[in-house]
Tab-separated table of C-alpha atoms in Angstrom:
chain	number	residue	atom	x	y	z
S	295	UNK	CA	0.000	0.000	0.000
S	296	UNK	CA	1.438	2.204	0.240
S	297	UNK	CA	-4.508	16.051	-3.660
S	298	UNK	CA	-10.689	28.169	-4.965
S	299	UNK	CA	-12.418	25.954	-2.464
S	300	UNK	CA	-13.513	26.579	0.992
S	301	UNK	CA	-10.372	26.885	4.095
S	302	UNK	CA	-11.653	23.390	4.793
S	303	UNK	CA	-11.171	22.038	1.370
S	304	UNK	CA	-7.958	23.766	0.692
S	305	UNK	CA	-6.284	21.778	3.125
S	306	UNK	CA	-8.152	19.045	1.779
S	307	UNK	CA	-5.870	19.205	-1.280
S	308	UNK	CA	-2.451	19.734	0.034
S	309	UNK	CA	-2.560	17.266	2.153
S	310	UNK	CA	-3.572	15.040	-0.949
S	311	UNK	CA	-0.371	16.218	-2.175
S	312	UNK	CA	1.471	13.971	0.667
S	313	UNK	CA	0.647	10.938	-1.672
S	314	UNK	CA	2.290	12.043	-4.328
S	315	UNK	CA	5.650	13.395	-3.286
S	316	UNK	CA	7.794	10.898	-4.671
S	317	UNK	CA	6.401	11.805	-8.078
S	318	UNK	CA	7.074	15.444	-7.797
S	319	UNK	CA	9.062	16.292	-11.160
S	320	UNK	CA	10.338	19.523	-9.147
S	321	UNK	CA	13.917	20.716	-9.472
S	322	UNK	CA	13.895	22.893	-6.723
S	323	UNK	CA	11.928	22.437	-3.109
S	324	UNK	CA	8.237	22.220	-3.141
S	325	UNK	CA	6.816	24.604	-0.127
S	326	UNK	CA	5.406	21.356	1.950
S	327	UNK	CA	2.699	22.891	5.006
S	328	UNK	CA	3.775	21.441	7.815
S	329	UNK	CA	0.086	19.944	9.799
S	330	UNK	CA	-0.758	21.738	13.016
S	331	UNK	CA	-2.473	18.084	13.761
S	332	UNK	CA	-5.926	19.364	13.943
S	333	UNK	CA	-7.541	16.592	12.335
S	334	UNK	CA	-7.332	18.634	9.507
S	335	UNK	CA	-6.601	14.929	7.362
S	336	UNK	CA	-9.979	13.976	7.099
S	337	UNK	CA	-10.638	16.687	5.089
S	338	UNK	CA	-7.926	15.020	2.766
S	339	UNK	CA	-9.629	11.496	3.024
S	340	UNK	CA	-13.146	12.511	2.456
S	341	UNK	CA	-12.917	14.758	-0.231
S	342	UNK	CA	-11.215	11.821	-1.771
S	343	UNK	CA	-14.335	9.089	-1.484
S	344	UNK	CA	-17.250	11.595	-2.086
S	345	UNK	CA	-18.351	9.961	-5.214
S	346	UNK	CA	-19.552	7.132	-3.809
S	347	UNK	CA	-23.340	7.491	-3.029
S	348	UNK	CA	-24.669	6.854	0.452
S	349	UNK	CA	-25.585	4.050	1.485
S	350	UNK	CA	-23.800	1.508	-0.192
S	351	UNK	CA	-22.679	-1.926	0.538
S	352	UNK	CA	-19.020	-2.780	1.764
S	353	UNK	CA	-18.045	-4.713	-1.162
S	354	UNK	CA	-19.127	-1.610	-3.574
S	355	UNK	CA	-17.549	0.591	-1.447
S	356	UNK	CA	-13.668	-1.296	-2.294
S	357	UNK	CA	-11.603	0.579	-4.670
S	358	UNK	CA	-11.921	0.058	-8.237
S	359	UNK	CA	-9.954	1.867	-11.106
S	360	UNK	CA	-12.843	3.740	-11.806
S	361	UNK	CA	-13.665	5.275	-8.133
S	362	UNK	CA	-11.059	8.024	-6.484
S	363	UNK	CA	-8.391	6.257	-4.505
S	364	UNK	CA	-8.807	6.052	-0.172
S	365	UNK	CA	-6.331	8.457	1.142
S	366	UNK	CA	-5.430	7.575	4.962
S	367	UNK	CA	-4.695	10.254	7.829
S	368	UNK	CA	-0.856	10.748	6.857
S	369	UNK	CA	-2.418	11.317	3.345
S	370	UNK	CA	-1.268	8.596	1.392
S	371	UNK	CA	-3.376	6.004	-1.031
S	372	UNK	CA	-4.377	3.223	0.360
S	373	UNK	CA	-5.587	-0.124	-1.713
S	374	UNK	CA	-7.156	-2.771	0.716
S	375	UNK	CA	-7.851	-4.629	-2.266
S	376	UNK	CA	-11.555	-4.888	-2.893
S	377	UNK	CA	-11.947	-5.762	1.252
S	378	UNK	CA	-13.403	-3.758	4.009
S	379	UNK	CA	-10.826	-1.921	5.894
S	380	UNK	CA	-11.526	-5.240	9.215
S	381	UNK	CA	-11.278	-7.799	6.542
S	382	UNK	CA	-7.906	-6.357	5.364
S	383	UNK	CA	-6.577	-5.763	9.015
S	384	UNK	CA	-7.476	-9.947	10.060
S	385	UNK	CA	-5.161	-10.880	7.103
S	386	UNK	CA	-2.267	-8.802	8.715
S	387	UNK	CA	-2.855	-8.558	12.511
S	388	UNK	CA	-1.502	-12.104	13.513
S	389	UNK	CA	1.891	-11.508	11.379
S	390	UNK	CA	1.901	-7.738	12.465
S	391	UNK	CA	1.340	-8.352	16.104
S	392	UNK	CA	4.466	-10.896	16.207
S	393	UNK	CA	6.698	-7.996	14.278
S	394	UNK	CA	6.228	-8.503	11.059
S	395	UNK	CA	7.416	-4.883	9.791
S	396	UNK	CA	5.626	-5.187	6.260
S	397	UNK	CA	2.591	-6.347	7.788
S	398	UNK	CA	2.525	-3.394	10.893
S	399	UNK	CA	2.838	-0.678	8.448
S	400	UNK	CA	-0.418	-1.910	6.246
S	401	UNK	CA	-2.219	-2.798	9.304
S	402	UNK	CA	-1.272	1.114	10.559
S	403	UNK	CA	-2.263	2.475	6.598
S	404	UNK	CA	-5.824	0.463	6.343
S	405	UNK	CA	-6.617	1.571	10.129
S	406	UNK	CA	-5.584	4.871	9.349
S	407	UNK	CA	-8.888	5.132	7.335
S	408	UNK	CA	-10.706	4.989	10.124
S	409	UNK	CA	-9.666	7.901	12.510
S	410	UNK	CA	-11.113	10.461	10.903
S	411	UNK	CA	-15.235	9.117	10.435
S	412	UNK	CA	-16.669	11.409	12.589
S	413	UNK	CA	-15.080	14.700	12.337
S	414	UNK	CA	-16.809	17.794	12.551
S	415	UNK	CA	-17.170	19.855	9.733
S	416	UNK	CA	-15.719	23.847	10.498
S	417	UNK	CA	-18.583	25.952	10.664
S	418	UNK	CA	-17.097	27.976	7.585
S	419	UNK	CA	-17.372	25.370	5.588
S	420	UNK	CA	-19.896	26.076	2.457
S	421	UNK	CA	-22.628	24.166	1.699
S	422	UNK	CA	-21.934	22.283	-1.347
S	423	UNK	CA	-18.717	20.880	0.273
S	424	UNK	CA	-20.293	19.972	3.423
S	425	UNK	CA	-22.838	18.048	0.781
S	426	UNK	CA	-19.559	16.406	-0.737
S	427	UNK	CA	-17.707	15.399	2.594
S	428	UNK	CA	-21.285	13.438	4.149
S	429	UNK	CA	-20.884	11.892	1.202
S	430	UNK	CA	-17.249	11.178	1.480
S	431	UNK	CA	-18.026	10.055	5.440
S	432	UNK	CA	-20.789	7.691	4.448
S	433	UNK	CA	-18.637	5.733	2.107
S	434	UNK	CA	-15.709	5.608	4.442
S	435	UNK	CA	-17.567	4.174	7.866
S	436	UNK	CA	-19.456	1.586	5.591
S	437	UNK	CA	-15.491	0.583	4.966
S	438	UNK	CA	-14.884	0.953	8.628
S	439	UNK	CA	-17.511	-1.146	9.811
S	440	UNK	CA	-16.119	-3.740	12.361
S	441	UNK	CA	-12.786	-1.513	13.467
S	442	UNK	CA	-13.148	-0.476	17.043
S	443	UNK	CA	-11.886	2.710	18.605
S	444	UNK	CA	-9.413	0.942	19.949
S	445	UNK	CA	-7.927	-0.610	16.579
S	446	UNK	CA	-8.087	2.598	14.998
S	447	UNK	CA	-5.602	4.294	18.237
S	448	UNK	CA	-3.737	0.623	18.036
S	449	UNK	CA	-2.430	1.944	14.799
S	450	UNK	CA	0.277	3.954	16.582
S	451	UNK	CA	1.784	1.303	18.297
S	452	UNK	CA	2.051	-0.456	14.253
S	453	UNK	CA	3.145	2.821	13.242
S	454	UNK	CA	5.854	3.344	15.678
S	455	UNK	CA	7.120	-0.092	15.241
S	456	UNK	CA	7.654	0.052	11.496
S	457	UNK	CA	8.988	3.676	12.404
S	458	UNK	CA	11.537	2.200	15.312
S	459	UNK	CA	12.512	-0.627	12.400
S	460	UNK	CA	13.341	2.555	10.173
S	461	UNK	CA	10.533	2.509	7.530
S	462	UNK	CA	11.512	5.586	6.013
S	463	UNK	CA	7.639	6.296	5.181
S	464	UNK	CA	6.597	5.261	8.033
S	465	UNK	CA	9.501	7.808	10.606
S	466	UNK	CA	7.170	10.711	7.670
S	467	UNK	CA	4.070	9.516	8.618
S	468	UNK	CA	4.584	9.546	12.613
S	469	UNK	CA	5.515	13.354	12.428
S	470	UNK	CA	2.262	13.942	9.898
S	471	UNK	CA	-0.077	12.088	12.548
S	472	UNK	CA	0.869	13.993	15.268
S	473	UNK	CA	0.757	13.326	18.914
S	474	UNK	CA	-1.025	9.905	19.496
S	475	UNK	CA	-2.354	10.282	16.032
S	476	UNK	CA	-4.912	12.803	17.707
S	477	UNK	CA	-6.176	16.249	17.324
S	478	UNK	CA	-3.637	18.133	19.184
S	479	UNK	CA	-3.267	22.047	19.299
S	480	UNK	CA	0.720	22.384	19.285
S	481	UNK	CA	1.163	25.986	20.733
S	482	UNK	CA	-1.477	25.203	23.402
S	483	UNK	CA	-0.028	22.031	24.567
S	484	UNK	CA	3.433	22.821	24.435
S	485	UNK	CA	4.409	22.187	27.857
S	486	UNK	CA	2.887	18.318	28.147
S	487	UNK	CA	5.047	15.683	28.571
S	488	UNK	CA	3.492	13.664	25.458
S	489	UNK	CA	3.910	16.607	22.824
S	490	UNK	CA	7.336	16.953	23.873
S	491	UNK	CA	8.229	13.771	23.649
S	492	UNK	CA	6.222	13.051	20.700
S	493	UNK	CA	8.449	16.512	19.017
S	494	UNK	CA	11.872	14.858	19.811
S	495	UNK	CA	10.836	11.191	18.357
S	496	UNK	CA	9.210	12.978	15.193
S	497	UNK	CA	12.309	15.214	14.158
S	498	UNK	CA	14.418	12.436	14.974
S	499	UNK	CA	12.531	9.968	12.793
S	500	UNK	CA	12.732	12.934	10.022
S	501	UNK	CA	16.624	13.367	10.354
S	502	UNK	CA	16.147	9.376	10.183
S	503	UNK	CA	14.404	9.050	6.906
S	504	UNK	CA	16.199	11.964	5.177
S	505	UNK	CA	19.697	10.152	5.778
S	506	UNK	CA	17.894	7.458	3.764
S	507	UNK	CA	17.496	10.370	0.506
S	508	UNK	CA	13.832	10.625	1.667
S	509	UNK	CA	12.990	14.353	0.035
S	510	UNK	CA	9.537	14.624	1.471
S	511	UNK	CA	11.668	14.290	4.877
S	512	UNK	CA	14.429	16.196	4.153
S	513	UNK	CA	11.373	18.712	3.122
S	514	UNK	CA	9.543	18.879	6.083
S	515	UNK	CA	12.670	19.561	8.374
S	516	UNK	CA	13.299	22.433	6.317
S	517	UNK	CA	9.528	23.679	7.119
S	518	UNK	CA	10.283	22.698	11.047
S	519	UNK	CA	13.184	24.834	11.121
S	520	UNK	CA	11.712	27.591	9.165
S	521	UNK	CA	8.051	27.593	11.480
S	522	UNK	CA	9.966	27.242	14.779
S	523	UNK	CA	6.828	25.210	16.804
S	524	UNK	CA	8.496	22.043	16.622
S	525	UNK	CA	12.363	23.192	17.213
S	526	UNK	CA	14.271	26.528	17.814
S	527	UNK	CA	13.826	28.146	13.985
S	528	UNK	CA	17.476	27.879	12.145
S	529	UNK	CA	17.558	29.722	8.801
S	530	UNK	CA	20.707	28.191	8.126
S	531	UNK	CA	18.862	24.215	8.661
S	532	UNK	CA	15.814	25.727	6.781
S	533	UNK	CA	18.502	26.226	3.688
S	534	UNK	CA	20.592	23.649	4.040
S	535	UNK	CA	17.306	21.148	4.231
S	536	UNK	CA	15.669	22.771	1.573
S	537	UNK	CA	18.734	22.565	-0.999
S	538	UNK	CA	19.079	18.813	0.162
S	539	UNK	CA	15.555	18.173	-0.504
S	540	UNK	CA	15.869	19.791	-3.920
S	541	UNK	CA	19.435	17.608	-4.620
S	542	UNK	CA	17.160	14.450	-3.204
S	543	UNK	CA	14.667	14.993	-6.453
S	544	UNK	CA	17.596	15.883	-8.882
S	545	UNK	CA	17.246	19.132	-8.716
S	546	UNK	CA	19.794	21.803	-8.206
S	547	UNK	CA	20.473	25.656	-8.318
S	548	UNK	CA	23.720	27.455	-8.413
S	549	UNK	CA	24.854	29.075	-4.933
S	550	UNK	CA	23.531	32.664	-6.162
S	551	UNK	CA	19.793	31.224	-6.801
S	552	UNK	CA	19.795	29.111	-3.578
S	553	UNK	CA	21.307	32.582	-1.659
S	554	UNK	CA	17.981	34.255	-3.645
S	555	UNK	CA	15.525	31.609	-2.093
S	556	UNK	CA	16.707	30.798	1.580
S	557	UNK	CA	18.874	33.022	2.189
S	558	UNK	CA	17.513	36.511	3.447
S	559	UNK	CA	18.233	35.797	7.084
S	560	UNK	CA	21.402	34.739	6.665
S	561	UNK	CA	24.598	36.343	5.757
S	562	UNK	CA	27.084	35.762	2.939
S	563	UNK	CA	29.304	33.448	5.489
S	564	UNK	CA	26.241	31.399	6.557
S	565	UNK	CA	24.635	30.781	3.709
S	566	UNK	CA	28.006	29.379	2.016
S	567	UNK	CA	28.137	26.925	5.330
S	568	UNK	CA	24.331	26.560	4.815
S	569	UNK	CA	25.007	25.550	0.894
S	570	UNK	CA	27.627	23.295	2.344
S	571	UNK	CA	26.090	21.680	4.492
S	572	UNK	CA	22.969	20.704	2.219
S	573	UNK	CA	25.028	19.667	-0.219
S	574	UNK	CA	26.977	16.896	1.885
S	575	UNK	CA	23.194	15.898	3.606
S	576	UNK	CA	21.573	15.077	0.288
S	577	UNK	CA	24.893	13.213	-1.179
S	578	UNK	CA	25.466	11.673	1.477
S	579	UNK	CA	22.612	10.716	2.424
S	580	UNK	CA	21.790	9.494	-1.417
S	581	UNK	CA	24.676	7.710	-1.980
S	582	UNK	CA	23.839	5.697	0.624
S	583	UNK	CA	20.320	4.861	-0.379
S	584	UNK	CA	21.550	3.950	-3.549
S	585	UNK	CA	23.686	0.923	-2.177
């Protein structure tokens, strides 16, 4: 297994986008929104399955070629195969639950449909898209029938474990869920124990996948560093990521257009470190990958 509308939709989209990084023919880095883990995912999912009409059957409901694709909470397509999201899980769960990496990361994906079912719409949200997303909802409980709450919040402990076992997608997808894989307001919660704890294992599972030439990683620590909620803001990181991201894809700039993009906070000395530095991450990093 392994994107002008409303605010609500909006988000919708670029978190769509997540599923598609590794296609991204860019040469230079894409601007990737780092979540505020609001929930704001479901919006992602459901705009995805509102074609679907209400009301129909499981086995309907399973993704065909002609249907839009399920897109889970971290935002990435998920294929259960013509099966409903419980008969998917009970072919994985025995080999998953005795560590079976493989198996724990599609057993996290399938059950990551599932966390989102209920979520309230914003009260901003316009008419015709709150029309779409019921839809969207409908179709994704009728695949969600038979997962508990607590399988859907059991998905972390999957998720960390293909994440510990350094599942590059999965160390991306730990830092997109967010703390416990729940609606959490960052700023407001800085100070408990679990959000802290939850930052440090996310940017080290980052720094993880982007030694393994993972540019949606090496992406998304530039955004850290440049937004400053989940570590101390560092213009020279938010270059230095953000050219290794860019040499990750194949792209590249000469030091003049890089100083032009990243470097207005940062003078001539640091942004020839920051250039530097960037440069050895990505090669580095994909020289290794390609071994």
């Amino acid at each position: 297994m392994d994107q002008r509308l409303s605010p609500w939709l909006i988000v919708a989209g670029a978190l769509a986008c997540v599923a598609a990084y590794c296609l991204w023919p860019h040469d230079e880095p894409a601007a990737v929104p780092v979540p505020e883990h609001t929930a704001v995912a479901a919006a992602s999912v459901l705009s995805r399955l509102a074609a679907m009409p209400v009301g129909a059957s499981i086995a309907s409901a399973a993704v065909t070629a002609s249907e839009p694709p399920l897109v889970g909470r971290n935002g990435r397509i998920v294929d259960l195969g013509g099966l409903s999201v419980a008969q998917y899980v009970a072919q994985r769960e025995g080999a998953a639950r005795l560590g079976n990496i493989k198996a724990a990361y599609e057993v996290y994906q399938a059950e990551s449909l599932c966390a989102n079912t209920d979520e309230p719409l914003p009260e901003t949200t316009e008419s015709p898209d709150r029309e779409q997303i019921a839809r969207a909802q409908a179709r994704q409980r009728a695949l969600c029938i038979n997962i508990s709450p607590s399988q859907v919040q059991e998905r972390m402990r999957y998720l960390k474990l293909a994440a510990d076992a350094g599942n590059a997608d999965a160390q991306v997808d730990y830092f997109m869920e967010g703390p416990g894989g729940k609606p959490v307001d960052l700023a407001a919660n800085a100070d408990e124990p679990a959000v802290k704890q939850w930052k440090q294992d996310a940017m080290g599972y980052l720094r993880t996948a982007g030694a393994q030439c993972n540019a949606y990683a090496l992406s998304l620590l530039s955004n850290a560093y440049d937004m400053g909620s989940m570590v101390e803001r560092d213009p020279g990181l938010v270059m230095a990521y953000g050219i290794a991201a860019a040499r990750a894809r194949g792209g590249d700039k000469t030091p003049e257009q890089w100083k032009r993009q990243f470097g207005d906070d940062l003078n001539e000395a640091d942004a020839a470190a920051a250039l530097k530095l960037g440069t050895q991450l990505a090669d580095g990093a994909c020289r290794s990958a390609q071994k």
